[in-house]
Amino acid sequence: MKPQPKALTFLTLLSALFLAGALAMVFLYAPLEAVMNYVQKIFYFHVATAWVGMLGFIVAAVAGVLYLIRKDLKWDIVELAAVEISLVFFLIAIVSGSIWARPSWGTWWTWDARLTTAAILELVYLAYLLLRQGIEDPERRARFGAVYTLIGGISVPVTFLSIRLWQTIHPAIIGTASAEAQGGFDMAPAMLHTMFFALIAFSVIFATLLWQRIRLGKLAEQVEQMKLKISE
Amino acid sequence: MSSDRKGPTPSSRPPASFSRAVFAVAWKDLAAELRSRELLSAMLVFALLVILIFNFAIELAPSLRPTVTPGVLWVTFAFAGTLGLNRSMAIEKDRGCLDGLLLAPVDRAAIYFGKMLSNLTFMLIVEIVVLPVYSLLYNTNLFVPGLLGVILLGSIGYVAVGTLLASMAVQTRTRDVLLPILLFPVIVPVLLSAVRASGGFLQGLPMEQIRPWINLLAAYDVIFLAVAYMVFDQVVEE
Amino acid sequence: MIKVRKLVKRFGLKTVLRGLDFEVRTGEFVALLGPNGAGKTTFLRILASLSRPTLGELRVAGYPLPSQAAAVRARLGVVTHMPLLYGDLTAEENLRFYARMYGLGQADIRLAEVLELVGLSARRRDLVRTFSRGMQQRLAIGRAILHDPEVMLFDEPHTGLDQEACDMLDRILREVAARGRTVVMTSHDLARVEDLASRFDVLSRGVITASAGRDGLGGNLLDFYRGALAG
């Protein structure tokens, strides 16, 4: 087994530092929002986790297409890693969104386009994992997985558009006007700085997790190879 | 070698043309179904049951009908559709027929379009039966030309993705349960726009309000027919 | 007619075929023997263009695989232990469907000919669902020879057949072979193939370990087979 590469160790430490830095900025640097007070602080991490989910979604779709073209199982490992990370971070984004929504709009859930699309995307990911689970042959699993991420990669943005279209034609169902439902409030420069720092911090965390997960996938493959060698 | 028995040209027999193969596949599905009626009767009975259950589950009061009807109809079509898609692909898998299709010297996409065409036909037959029954039971006029157009567009999108995913689902260990789980999250745009467009026609909304949904449906159909055309051989080949 | 060089097939990490070499001349009838799990079916599926080789060169009926798969498929007839037929279509309709898929134009005469050959003329209007296993297998052979293929592949065609059906199958196989077609047939039933094939190859642990013509067996097939597995 190869030891963890130095760059990865560095990146892992860097993520921890960035996360601590982001927390410090959220609580010490960013001013308290006038109306929502402390609840607003969840906003920084909510946006950042949704951003990571988005990154994972894009990486998974690209890796899927690359697998279908190249037929190299390493892209399958990348795809699975990206899906798992995206699944977890969108879940965090949805939960933190709900926590944010409860005090500000008086409801845990609104059928906002972004929130709904994120929820549907979670279902696409769960279906993807179930699909993989039902296939023994690693190559077929990779092919079907890649085809499904491709279909999801196209249909989810269309889903987002169609929900948007639905809401512009229909008035918002929940009492609040839609501008406020987009999370609109005046952002002080310090808030903006904090948000961008959180975005950078979580991007580093995303890179670290993706790398770690790909490395794990490759190690699992080696273990399988060794098992086969023993049984032969 | 081939040349000493079959004349000088390397392909002495022209391969079956694309459209011929498409219609051959669709024809054999329809001919078999005409005889057994297994798939259609299951879809139809199930569709009628769903409509009946909706009657108890949500009060289909006359005042609510115009707004609820499109939703009830599309949920019914979608549920009955998975039944048909699953069965249609299971037939190919049971006696190894999928291998038989793959052994034929035709483009794999022709097999996809043939299956898609027969699935679409089954879907449309179910819809043609369900519509008058629903009209009768709930005293709602559903014979609006626009609505029929929406149903056609929506069914094409549904079957385009459904045929592709069903041919993946039958090749997995969990084939009986997997299809709806794979299919429903990715056909949200079809269901959403089909429900909205159908509702628009039933409520007699102006065309400007319906057109965006029609455009969305048509775009979805084109995109996913193209995607399925490109990836189908990846799904059936080893 | 068939030429295979250094064929490797992996399923993920598992290697089933490991650098297999194989060659069949026109008109040969090769019985491919080997224990279960030796890779016989996998090998035949690759020859049939149903499965892609991981590495190696293949030519079947004069065309490379998988790059010119459609040309190979047009010249190939395949029979497996699955009949590849539709139960809700009649024998005739099944054949007509496949005739269309192979681009045969007016196929009525050919259909009648094939049904006669496999002894199913009397039942051509009956649903395949009502056929016995043996009749289905005969129709499956009819399906495979419909387009007059140059190469025929049989994967354990005797599986699940009773004695009578097996004899009938053998008669048809001989007839097929007598028409100068190249045949490769897998089997684990030595007694069945002993009188059928003109050559015997043993596939074991992913390679051909022995090959001998009918005259080169040196005694009987069983000894040859055991020797090939042991060596």
CSV table of N, CA, C and O in Angstrom, one decimal, chain A residues 134-189:
chain,number,residue,atom,x,y,z
A,134,GLY,N,-27.3,-3.2,-7.7
A,134,GLY,CA,-28.0,-4.4,-8.4
A,134,GLY,C,-27.1,-5.0,-9.5
A,134,GLY,O,-27.6,-5.9,-10.1
A,135,ILE,N,-25.9,-4.6,-9.7
A,135,ILE,CA,-25.1,-5.1,-10.8
A,135,ILE,C,-23.8,-5.7,-10.2
A,135,ILE,O,-23.1,-5.0,-9.5
A,136,GLU,N,-23.4,-6.9,-10.6
A,136,GLU,CA,-22.2,-7.5,-10.1
A,136,GLU,C,-21.0,-7.1,-11.0
A,136,GLU,O,-20.0,-6.7,-10.5
A,137,ASP,N,-21.1,-7.3,-12.3
A,137,ASP,CA,-20.0,-7.0,-13.2
A,137,ASP,C,-19.6,-5.6,-13.1
A,137,ASP,O,-20.4,-4.7,-13.5
A,138,PRO,N,-18.3,-5.3,-12.7
A,138,PRO,CA,-17.9,-3.9,-12.5
A,138,PRO,C,-18.0,-3.1,-13.8
A,138,PRO,O,-18.3,-1.9,-13.7
A,139,GLU,N,-17.7,-3.7,-15.0
A,139,GLU,CA,-17.8,-2.9,-16.2
A,139,GLU,C,-19.2,-2.5,-16.5
A,139,GLU,O,-19.5,-1.3,-16.9
A,140,ARG,N,-20.1,-3.4,-16.4
A,140,ARG,CA,-21.5,-3.1,-16.6
A,140,ARG,C,-22.0,-2.0,-15.6
A,140,ARG,O,-22.7,-1.1,-16.0
A,141,ARG,N,-21.6,-2.2,-14.3
A,141,ARG,CA,-22.0,-1.3,-13.3
A,141,ARG,C,-21.5,0.1,-13.7
A,141,ARG,O,-22.2,1.1,-13.6
A,142,ALA,N,-20.3,0.2,-14.2
A,142,ALA,CA,-19.7,1.5,-14.5
A,142,ALA,C,-20.5,2.1,-15.7
A,142,ALA,O,-20.8,3.3,-15.7
A,143,ARG,N,-20.8,1.3,-16.7
A,143,ARG,CA,-21.4,1.8,-17.9
A,143,ARG,C,-22.8,2.3,-17.5
A,143,ARG,O,-23.2,3.4,-17.9
A,144,PHE,N,-23.6,1.5,-16.8
A,144,PHE,CA,-25.0,1.9,-16.4
A,144,PHE,C,-24.9,3.1,-15.6
A,144,PHE,O,-25.7,4.0,-15.7
A,145,GLY,N,-24.0,3.1,-14.6
A,145,GLY,CA,-23.9,4.3,-13.7
A,145,GLY,C,-23.6,5.5,-14.6
A,145,GLY,O,-24.2,6.6,-14.3
A,146,ALA,N,-22.7,5.4,-15.5
A,146,ALA,CA,-22.3,6.6,-16.3
A,146,ALA,C,-23.5,7.0,-17.2
A,146,ALA,O,-23.8,8.2,-17.3
A,147,VAL,N,-24.3,6.1,-17.7
A,147,VAL,CA,-25.4,6.5,-18.5
A,147,VAL,C,-26.4,7.2,-17.6
A,147,VAL,O,-27.0,8.2,-18.0
A,148,TYR,N,-26.6,6.7,-16.4
A,148,TYR,CA,-27.6,7.3,-15.5
A,148,TYR,C,-27.2,8.7,-15.1
A,148,TYR,O,-28.0,9.6,-15.0
A,149,THR,N,-25.9,8.9,-14.8
A,149,THR,CA,-25.4,10.2,-14.4
A,149,THR,C,-25.6,11.2,-15.6
A,149,THR,O,-25.9,12.3,-15.4
A,150,LEU,N,-25.4,10.6,-16.8
A,150,LEU,CA,-25.6,11.5,-18.0
A,150,LEU,C,-27.1,11.9,-18.1
A,150,LEU,O,-27.3,13.1,-18.2
A,151,ILE,N,-28.0,11.0,-17.9
A,151,ILE,CA,-29.4,11.3,-18.0
A,151,ILE,C,-29.8,12.3,-16.9
A,151,ILE,O,-30.5,13.3,-17.1
A,152,GLY,N,-29.3,12.0,-15.7
A,152,GLY,CA,-29.6,12.9,-14.5
A,152,GLY,C,-28.9,14.3,-14.8
A,152,GLY,O,-29.5,15.3,-14.5
A,153,GLY,N,-27.7,14.3,-15.3
A,153,GLY,CA,-27.0,15.5,-15.6
A,153,GLY,C,-27.8,16.4,-16.5
A,153,GLY,O,-27.6,17.6,-16.4
A,154,ILE,N,-28.5,15.8,-17.4
A,154,ILE,CA,-29.3,16.7,-18.4
A,154,ILE,C,-30.7,17.0,-17.8
A,154,ILE,O,-31.2,18.1,-17.9
A,155,SER,N,-31.3,16.0,-17.1
A,155,SER,CA,-32.7,16.2,-16.7
A,155,SER,C,-32.8,17.1,-15.5
A,155,SER,O,-33.8,17.9,-15.4
A,156,VAL,N,-31.8,17.1,-14.6
A,156,VAL,CA,-31.9,17.9,-13.4
A,156,VAL,C,-31.9,19.4,-13.7
A,156,VAL,O,-32.8,20.2,-13.2
A,157,PRO,N,-31.0,19.9,-14.6
A,157,PRO,CA,-31.1,21.3,-14.9
A,157,PRO,C,-32.5,21.7,-15.6
A,157,PRO,O,-33.1,22.7,-15.4
A,158,VAL,N,-33.0,20.7,-16.4
A,158,VAL,CA,-34.3,21.0,-17.1
A,158,VAL,C,-35.4,21.0,-16.0
A,158,VAL,O,-36.3,21.8,-16.1
A,159,THR,N,-35.3,20.1,-15.0
A,159,THR,CA,-36.2,20.2,-13.9
A,159,THR,C,-36.2,21.5,-13.2
A,159,THR,O,-37.2,22.1,-12.9
A,160,PHE,N,-35.0,22.0,-13.0
A,160,PHE,CA,-34.9,23.4,-12.3
A,160,PHE,C,-35.6,24.4,-13.2
A,160,PHE,O,-36.4,25.2,-12.7
A,161,LEU,N,-35.3,24.4,-14.5
A,161,LEU,CA,-35.9,25.4,-15.4
A,161,LEU,C,-37.5,25.3,-15.3
A,161,LEU,O,-38.2,26.2,-15.3
A,162,SER,N,-37.9,24.0,-15.3
A,162,SER,CA,-39.4,23.8,-15.4
A,162,SER,C,-40.1,24.3,-14.1
A,162,SER,O,-41.1,24.8,-14.1
A,163,ILE,N,-39.4,24.1,-13.0
A,163,ILE,CA,-40.0,24.5,-11.7
A,163,ILE,C,-40.0,26.1,-11.7
A,163,ILE,O,-40.9,26.7,-11.2
A,164,ARG,N,-38.9,26.7,-12.2
A,164,ARG,CA,-38.8,28.1,-12.3
A,164,ARG,C,-40.0,28.7,-13.1
A,164,ARG,O,-40.7,29.6,-12.7
A,165,LEU,N,-40.2,28.0,-14.2
A,165,LEU,CA,-41.2,28.4,-15.2
A,165,LEU,C,-42.6,28.3,-14.5
A,165,LEU,O,-43.5,29.2,-14.6
A,166,TRP,N,-42.8,27.2,-13.7
A,166,TRP,CA,-44.0,27.0,-13.0
A,166,TRP,C,-44.3,28.1,-12.0
A,166,TRP,O,-45.4,28.6,-11.9
A,167,GLN,N,-43.2,28.6,-11.4
A,167,GLN,CA,-43.4,29.6,-10.3
A,167,GLN,C,-43.6,31.0,-10.9
A,167,GLN,O,-44.2,31.9,-10.3
A,168,THR,N,-43.0,31.3,-12.1
A,168,THR,CA,-43.2,32.6,-12.7
A,168,THR,C,-44.7,32.7,-13.2
A,168,THR,O,-45.3,33.8,-13.2
A,169,ILE,N,-45.2,31.6,-13.7
A,169,ILE,CA,-46.6,31.6,-14.2
A,169,ILE,C,-47.6,31.6,-13.0
A,169,ILE,O,-48.6,32.3,-13.0
A,170,HIS,N,-47.3,30.7,-12.1
A,170,HIS,CA,-48.1,30.7,-10.9
A,170,HIS,C,-47.5,31.5,-9.8
A,170,HIS,O,-46.3,31.6,-9.6
A,171,PRO,N,-48.4,32.2,-9.0
A,171,PRO,CA,-47.8,32.9,-7.8
A,171,PRO,C,-47.3,31.9,-6.8
A,171,PRO,O,-47.7,30.8,-6.8
A,172,ALA,N,-46.3,32.4,-6.0
A,172,ALA,CA,-45.8,31.5,-5.0
A,172,ALA,C,-46.9,31.0,-4.1
A,172,ALA,O,-47.8,31.7,-3.7
A,173,ILE,N,-46.8,29.7,-3.7
A,173,ILE,CA,-47.9,29.1,-3.0
A,173,ILE,C,-47.8,29.5,-1.5
A,173,ILE,O,-48.8,29.9,-0.9
A,174,ILE,N,-46.6,29.5,-1.0
A,174,ILE,CA,-46.4,30.0,0.4
A,174,ILE,C,-46.5,31.5,0.4
A,174,ILE,O,-46.0,32.2,-0.5
A,175,GLY,N,-47.1,32.0,1.4
A,175,GLY,CA,-47.4,33.4,1.5
A,175,GLY,C,-46.4,34.5,1.1
A,175,GLY,O,-46.7,35.5,0.5
A,176,THR,N,-45.1,34.2,1.4
A,176,THR,CA,-44.1,35.2,1.1
A,176,THR,C,-43.9,35.5,-0.4
A,176,THR,O,-44.1,34.6,-1.2
A,177,ALA,N,-43.6,36.7,-0.7
A,177,ALA,CA,-43.3,37.1,-2.1
A,177,ALA,C,-42.0,36.4,-2.5
A,177,ALA,O,-41.2,36.1,-1.7
A,178,SER,N,-41.9,36.2,-3.8
A,178,SER,CA,-40.8,35.4,-4.3
A,178,SER,C,-39.4,36.1,-4.1
A,178,SER,O,-38.4,35.4,-3.9
A,179,ALA,N,-39.4,37.4,-4.2
A,179,ALA,CA,-38.1,38.0,-4.0
A,179,ALA,C,-37.5,37.7,-2.7
A,179,ALA,O,-36.3,37.4,-2.6
A,180,GLU,N,-38.3,37.7,-1.7
A,180,GLU,CA,-37.8,37.4,-0.4
A,180,GLU,C,-37.5,36.0,-0.2
A,180,GLU,O,-36.6,35.6,0.5
A,181,ALA,N,-38.3,35.2,-1.0
A,181,ALA,CA,-38.1,33.7,-0.9
A,181,ALA,C,-36.7,33.3,-1.5
A,181,ALA,O,-36.2,32.3,-1.3
A,182,GLN,N,-36.1,34.2,-2.3
A,182,GLN,CA,-34.8,33.9,-2.9
A,182,GLN,C,-33.7,34.1,-1.8
A,182,GLN,O,-32.5,34.0,-2.1
A,183,GLY,N,-34.1,34.5,-0.7
A,183,GLY,CA,-33.1,34.8,0.4
A,183,GLY,C,-32.6,36.2,0.3
A,183,GLY,O,-31.4,36.5,0.6
A,184,GLY,N,-33.4,37.1,-0.2
A,184,GLY,CA,-32.9,38.4,-0.4
A,184,GLY,C,-32.8,39.3,0.8
A,184,GLY,O,-33.8,39.4,1.5
A,185,PHE,N,-31.7,39.7,1.2
A,185,PHE,CA,-31.5,40.7,2.3
A,185,PHE,C,-30.3,41.5,1.9
A,185,PHE,O,-29.4,41.1,1.1
A,186,ASP,N,-30.2,42.7,2.5
A,186,ASP,CA,-29.0,43.6,2.1
A,186,ASP,C,-27.8,43.0,2.8
A,186,ASP,O,-27.8,42.7,4.0
A,187,MET,N,-26.7,42.8,2.0
A,187,MET,CA,-25.5,42.2,2.5
A,187,MET,C,-24.5,43.3,2.7
A,187,MET,O,-24.1,44.0,1.8
A,188,ALA,N,-24.0,43.3,3.9
A,188,ALA,CA,-22.9,44.2,4.2
A,188,ALA,C,-21.6,43.7,3.6
A,188,ALA,O,-21.6,42.5,3.4
A,189,PRO,N,-20.7,44.5,3.3
A,189,PRO,CA,-19.4,44.0,2.7
A,189,PRO,C,-18.8,42.9,3.5
A,189,PRO,O,-18.3,41.9,2.9
